[in-house]
GROMACS .gro file of C-alpha atoms in nm:
model
  278
    1MET     CA    1  13.009   4.052 -10.115
    2GLN     CA    2  12.875   3.822  -9.931
    3ILE     CA    3  13.174   3.701  -9.734
    4HIS     CA    4  13.184   4.102  -9.625
    5HIS     CA    5  12.788   4.060  -9.494
    6GLN     CA    6  12.812   3.790  -9.297
    7LYS     CA    7  13.195   3.821  -9.183
    8HIS     CA    8  13.305   4.181  -9.186
    9HIS     CA    9  12.943   4.277  -9.076
   10GLN     CA   10  12.886   4.060  -8.850
   11ALA     CA   11  13.185   4.148  -8.701
   12TYR     CA   12  13.164   4.485  -8.641
   13ILE     CA   13  12.746   4.457  -8.511
   14THR     CA   14  12.888   4.164  -8.275
   15ASN     CA   15  13.125   4.393  -8.137
   16TYR     CA   16  12.899   4.687  -8.118
   17ASN     CA   17  12.685   4.487  -7.867
   18LYS     CA   18  12.971   4.341  -7.656
   19ALA     CA   19  13.083   4.645  -7.606
   20LEU     CA   20  12.753   4.782  -7.536
   21GLU     CA   21  12.728   4.531  -7.308
   22GLN     CA   22  13.053   4.583  -7.091
   23LEU     CA   23  12.925   5.007  -7.090
   24GLU     CA   24  12.591   4.853  -6.945
   25ALA     CA   25  12.818   4.679  -6.671
   26ALA     CA   26  13.125   4.891  -6.601
   27ILE     CA   27  12.803   5.229  -6.600
   28SER     CA   28  12.666   4.978  -6.302
   29LYS     CA   29  12.967   4.962  -6.059
   30GLY     CA   30  12.989   5.308  -6.159
   31ASP     CA   31  13.379   5.234  -6.324
   32THR     CA   32  13.436   5.541  -6.562
   33SER     CA   33  13.796   5.442  -6.655
   34ALA     CA   34  13.645   5.111  -6.830
   35VAL     CA   35  13.380   5.345  -6.969
   36VAL     CA   36  13.615   5.558  -7.119
   37LYS     CA   37  13.772   5.281  -7.251
   38LEU     CA   38  13.488   5.122  -7.453
   39GLN     CA   39  13.418   5.511  -7.587
   40SER     CA   40  13.661   5.396  -7.849
   41ALA     CA   41  13.514   5.002  -7.926
   42ILE     CA   42  13.123   5.152  -7.945
   43LYS     CA   43  13.250   5.446  -8.192
   44PHE     CA   44  13.402   5.236  -8.416
   45ASN     CA   45  13.166   4.950  -8.466
   46GLY     CA   46  12.893   5.064  -8.453
   47GLY     CA   47  12.991   5.348  -8.677
   48GLY     CA   48  13.089   5.060  -8.874
   49HIS     CA   49  12.739   4.868  -8.867
   50VAL     CA   50  12.592   5.224  -8.948
   51ASN     CA   51  12.816   5.310  -9.244
   52HIS     CA   52  12.720   4.891  -9.396
   53SER     CA   53  12.371   4.929  -9.319
   54ILE     CA   54  12.425   5.251  -9.572
   55PHE     CA   55  12.654   5.079  -9.822
   56TRP     CA   56  12.381   4.744  -9.870
   57ASN     CA   57  12.083   5.042  -9.914
   58ASN     CA   58  12.267   5.175 -10.242
   59LEU     CA   59  12.267   4.822 -10.389
   60ALA     CA   60  12.075   4.728 -10.632
   61PRO     CA   61  12.101   4.471 -10.883
   62VAL     CA   62  12.053   4.592 -11.296
   63SER     CA   63  11.684   4.451 -11.265
   64GLN     CA   64  11.566   4.714 -11.040
   65GLY     CA   65  11.775   4.983 -11.154
   66GLY     CA   66  12.057   4.952 -11.054
   67GLY     CA   67  12.392   5.099 -11.269
   68GLU     CA   68  12.140   5.369 -11.434
   69ALA     CA   69  12.242   5.637 -11.432
   70PRO     CA   70  12.032   5.915 -11.129
   71HIS     CA   71  11.820   6.094 -11.302
   72ALA     CA   72  11.491   6.361 -11.213
   73SER     CA   73  11.605   6.547 -10.896
   74LEU     CA   74  11.849   6.379 -10.817
   75GLY     CA   75  12.070   6.474 -11.215
   76TRP     CA   76  11.933   6.730 -11.164
   77ALA     CA   77  12.109   6.811 -10.785
   78ILE     CA   78  12.411   6.686 -10.966
   79ASP     CA   79  12.436   6.873 -11.247
   80GLN     CA   80  12.393   7.168 -10.995
   81SER     CA   81  12.663   7.071 -10.743
   82PHE     CA   82  12.963   6.963 -11.018
   83GLY     CA   83  12.895   7.054 -11.348
   84SER     CA   84  12.811   6.681 -11.438
   85LEU     CA   85  12.805   6.275 -11.384
   86ASP     CA   86  13.174   6.257 -11.458
   87ALA     CA   87  13.315   6.599 -11.221
   88LEU     CA   88  13.158   6.431 -10.967
   89ILE     CA   89  13.306   6.027 -11.050
   90ALA     CA   90  13.608   6.208 -11.081
   91LYS     CA   91  13.589   6.385 -10.744
   92VAL     CA   92  13.483   6.104 -10.542
   93ASN     CA   93  13.820   5.943 -10.700
   94ALA     CA   94  14.049   6.219 -10.640
   95GLU     CA   95  13.901   6.220 -10.280
   96GLY     CA   96  13.936   5.802 -10.258
   97ALA     CA   97  14.247   5.753 -10.315
   98GLY     CA   98  14.398   6.044 -10.139
   99LEU     CA   99  14.254   5.897  -9.804
  100GLN     CA  100  14.503   5.694  -9.654
  101GLY     CA  101  14.448   5.326  -9.487
  102SER     CA  102  14.116   5.254  -9.443
  103GLY     CA  103  13.764   5.516  -9.482
  104TRP     CA  104  13.488   5.626  -9.714
  105VAL     CA  105  13.326   5.890  -9.964
  106TRP     CA  106  13.017   6.038  -9.942
  107LEU     CA  107  12.793   6.192 -10.091
  108ALA     CA  108  12.571   6.383  -9.915
  109LEU     CA  109  12.336   6.658  -9.905
  110ASP     CA  110  12.407   6.945  -9.726
  111LYS     CA  111  12.073   7.056  -9.530
  112GLU     CA  112  12.224   7.410  -9.428
  113LEU     CA  113  12.317   7.488  -9.745
  114LYS     CA  114  12.126   7.291  -9.922
  115LYS     CA  115  12.386   7.123 -10.232
  116LEU     CA  116  12.521   6.814 -10.280
  117VAL     CA  117  12.932   6.776 -10.124
  118VAL     CA  118  13.174   6.519 -10.064
  119GLU     CA  119  13.333   6.373  -9.761
  120THR     CA  120  13.552   6.155  -9.642
  121THR     CA  121  13.602   5.977  -9.291
  122ALA     CA  122  13.881   5.812  -9.172
  123ASN     CA  123  13.816   5.449  -9.027
  124GLN     CA  124  13.474   5.369  -8.980
  125ASP     CA  125  13.364   5.693  -8.815
  126PRO     CA  126  13.031   5.863  -8.967
  127LEU     CA  127  12.931   6.066  -9.133
  128VAL     CA  128  12.737   6.274  -8.887
  129THR     CA  129  13.115   6.345  -8.699
  130LYS     CA  130  13.156   6.628  -8.987
  131GLY     CA  131  12.826   6.795  -8.926
  132ALA     CA  132  12.490   6.720  -8.787
  133SER     CA  133  12.371   6.916  -9.082
  134LEU     CA  134  12.493   6.623  -9.349
  135VAL     CA  135  12.316   6.363  -9.480
  136PRO     CA  136  12.435   6.045  -9.656
  137LEU     CA  137  12.290   5.960  -9.938
  138LEU     CA  138  12.572   5.729 -10.108
  139GLY     CA  139  12.880   5.593  -9.937
  140ILE     CA  140  13.170   5.417 -10.039
  141ASP     CA  141  13.376   5.182  -9.902
  142VAL     CA  142  13.780   5.250  -9.919
  143TRP     CA  143  14.045   5.035  -9.969
  144GLU     CA  144  13.829   4.721  -9.761
  145HIS     CA  145  13.674   4.553 -10.063
  146ALA     CA  146  13.989   4.618 -10.308
  147TYR     CA  147  14.128   4.244 -10.192
  148TYR     CA  148  13.877   4.061 -10.113
  149LEU     CA  149  13.901   3.801 -10.500
  150GLN     CA  150  14.252   3.749 -10.398
  151THR     CA  151  14.291   3.722 -10.047
  152PHE     CA  152  14.030   3.449 -10.043
  153LYS     CA  153  13.958   3.145 -10.270
  154ARG     CA  154  13.648   3.184 -10.405
  155ARG     CA  155  13.658   2.748 -10.462
  156ASN     CA  156  13.659   2.418 -10.270
  157GLY     CA  157  13.542   2.605  -9.932
  158GLY     CA  158  13.875   2.842  -9.966
  159ARG     CA  159  14.106   2.576 -10.079
  160ASN     CA  160  14.264   2.649 -10.434
  161LYS     CA  161  14.162   2.370 -10.653
  162HIS     CA  162  14.563   2.258 -10.719
  163GLY     CA  163  14.564   2.165 -10.301
  164ARG     CA  164  14.739   2.430 -10.208
  165GLY     CA  165  14.509   2.393  -9.899
  166HIS     CA  166  14.519   2.784  -9.747
  167THR     CA  167  14.757   3.019  -9.818
  168LYS     CA  168  14.865   3.376  -9.672
  169PHE     CA  169  14.874   3.672  -9.830
  170ILE     CA  170  15.197   3.943  -9.829
  171ARG     CA  171  15.227   4.258  -9.915
  172CYS     CA  172  15.446   4.302 -10.257
  173SER     CA  173  15.710   4.507 -10.196
  174ASN     CA  174  15.658   4.722 -10.477
  175CYS     CA  175  15.304   4.763 -10.492
  176GLY     CA  176  15.172   4.697 -10.136
  177LYS     CA  177  14.918   4.459 -10.343
  178CYS     CA  178  14.849   4.163 -10.179
  179CYS     CA  179  14.900   3.810 -10.367
  180PRO     CA  180  14.903   3.490 -10.141
  181LYS     CA  181  15.290   3.409 -10.054
  182ASP     CA  182  15.405   3.075 -10.253
  183LYS     CA  183  15.294   3.233 -10.565
  184ALA     CA  184  15.535   3.570 -10.499
  185VAL     CA  185  15.860   3.546 -10.692
  186LYS     CA  186  16.120   3.635 -10.397
  187ARG     CA  187  16.457   3.775 -10.391
  188VAL     CA  188  16.732   3.834 -10.159
  189LEU     CA  189  16.915   4.233 -10.202
  190VAL     CA  190  17.178   4.269 -10.094
  191ARG     CA  191  17.318   4.600 -10.041
  192ASN     CA  192  17.609   4.782  -9.864
  193ILE     CA  193  17.573   4.898  -9.489
  194VAL     CA  194  17.892   5.188  -9.556
  195GLU     CA  195  17.879   5.375  -9.842
  196GLN     CA  196  18.161   5.243 -10.112
  197ALA     CA  197  18.328   5.603 -10.055
  198ALA     CA  198  18.375   5.551  -9.727
  199VAL     CA  199  18.439   5.156  -9.717
  200ARG     CA  200  18.836   5.287  -9.788
  201ASP     CA  201  18.851   5.504  -9.470
  202VAL     CA  202  18.684   5.243  -9.274
  203GLN     CA  203  18.953   5.002  -9.416
  204GLU     CA  204  19.229   5.206  -9.319
  205ALA     CA  205  19.114   5.314  -8.916
  206CYS     CA  206  19.024   4.940  -8.867
  207VAL     CA  207  19.271   4.771  -8.588
  208TYR     CA  208  19.271   4.433  -8.790
  209GLU     CA  209  19.412   4.351  -9.090
  210GLN     CA  210  19.128   4.148  -9.290
  211TYR     CA  211  18.796   4.297  -9.227
  212THR     CA  212  18.469   4.297  -9.462
  213LEU     CA  213  18.239   4.553  -9.414
  214PRO     CA  214  17.867   4.357  -9.320
  215LYS     CA  215  17.624   4.380  -9.586
  216LEU     CA  216  17.226   4.467  -9.591
  217TYR     CA  217  17.080   4.163  -9.699
  218ALA     CA  218  16.685   4.264  -9.780
  219LYS     CA  219  16.424   3.995  -9.878
  220MET     CA  220  16.168   4.113 -10.166
  221GLN     CA  221  15.872   3.953 -10.255
  222TYR     CA  222  15.736   4.075 -10.590
  223CYS     CA  223  15.356   3.958 -10.723
  224VAL     CA  224  15.341   3.843 -11.050
  225SER     CA  225  15.236   4.127 -11.204
  226CYS     CA  226  15.576   4.321 -11.076
  227ALA     CA  227  15.754   4.055 -11.143
  228ILE     CA  228  15.764   4.078 -11.496
  229HIS     CA  229  15.708   4.459 -11.512
  230SER     CA  230  15.962   4.508 -11.267
  231HIS     CA  231  16.185   4.236 -11.555
  232VAL     CA  232  16.265   4.035 -11.172
  233VAL     CA  233  16.171   3.765 -11.414
  234ARG     CA  234  16.187   3.721 -11.778
  235VAL     CA  235  15.857   3.673 -12.015
  236ARG     CA  236  15.953   3.377 -12.215
  237SER     CA  237  15.814   3.132 -12.525
  238ARG     CA  238  15.763   2.787 -12.413
  239ILE     CA  239  16.091   2.699 -12.720
  240ASN     CA  240  16.336   2.917 -12.546
  241ARG     CA  241  16.222   2.817 -12.205
  242ARG     CA  242  16.423   2.516 -12.253
  243ASN     CA  243  16.719   2.722 -12.304
  244ARG     CA  244  16.847   2.676 -11.926
  245GLU     CA  245  17.149   2.948 -11.991
  246PRO     CA  246  17.134   3.271 -11.771
  247PRO     CA  247  17.060   3.628 -11.906
  248GLN     CA  248  17.382   3.807 -12.108
  249ARG     CA  249  17.408   4.020 -11.826
  250PHE     CA  250  17.441   3.764 -11.576
  251ILE     CA  251  17.703   3.545 -11.789
  252ARG     CA  252  18.057   3.641 -11.650
  253ARG     CA  253  18.389   3.661 -11.751
  254ARG     CA  254  18.628   3.378 -11.696
  255ASP     CA  255  18.952   3.466 -11.617
  256ASP     CA  256  19.129   3.227 -11.898
  257ALA     CA  257  18.915   3.409 -12.180
  258PRO     CA  258  19.112   3.667 -12.372
  259ARG     CA  259  18.932   4.050 -12.360
  260PRO     CA  260  18.898   4.224 -12.688
  261GLY     CA  261  19.218   4.404 -12.863
  262ALA     CA  262  19.388   4.120 -12.637
  263PRO     CA  263  19.581   3.917 -12.840
  264GLY     CA  264  19.376   3.656 -12.981
  265ALA     CA  265  19.126   3.831 -12.905
  266GLY     CA  266  18.838   3.919 -13.183
  267PRO     CA  267  18.847   4.299 -13.285
  268ARG     CA  268  18.750   4.586 -13.032
  269PRO     CA  269  18.418   4.727 -13.102
  270ALA     CA  270  18.434   5.069 -13.319
  271GLY     CA  271  18.389   5.325 -13.054
  272ALA     CA  272  18.539   5.178 -12.774
  273ALA     CA  273  18.822   5.350 -12.592
  274ALA     CA  274  19.146   5.212 -12.590
  275PRO     CA  275  19.294   5.012 -12.270
  276ALA     CA  276  19.505   5.226 -12.041
  277ARG     CA  277  19.850   5.158 -12.039
  278THR     CA  278  20.041   5.053 -11.666
   0.00000   0.00000   0.00000
């Protein structure tokens, strides 16, 4: 919260004041095109300041009643509009999950309908853009807060304890979450650009005797959780880690090794089909 208040929210205030100064200069010069261009910056940064000001007023420590279930008139209004507090939480979570990118989920009072409603706004648009009759009661900042603990180090002034220095973050190729770049598990996947069914046709149509079809090399970067659950890496005990042999599915058969069922080899496993005769 300290990072978000002193850097993130402060950036909205600084850019908003700068945009207002540029707007005043453009109006004095009569530059209509500059005035139009500054409208988006004023809306984004001004809306960010308004939204975050409401966000900070919604927070309170436990000693001042923070974290308690709403009661009195607010609790009664929630029950009348949504049925229960759990139903309101489920609706807010569903609206937040369906919001793409950055945005806000609002619990608001509709003065015309005289009931509580849940609304969403994209980016930093204030709630007034959804209607002048809506009064914001609770604002939830979606997407931005979820990655602060992963993208910023909390010890040693932004540096890690083990001397890694400032590390950039990457997006996991599987789940899309942020993780430090030096802790990501990297793998290179090789894929055929041409489908296997068309390989023979391409080779027959080629004028060259020796022709190698190009392949697609994709660099995948996984967070530790996805690497484990997707079986990209193996989780073994400290004793088993001493065994540097590759896993069984990666062991390739040697050319001189007898195949199962051949003379000098072990018996064929039960249920296995007999080799085709040529």
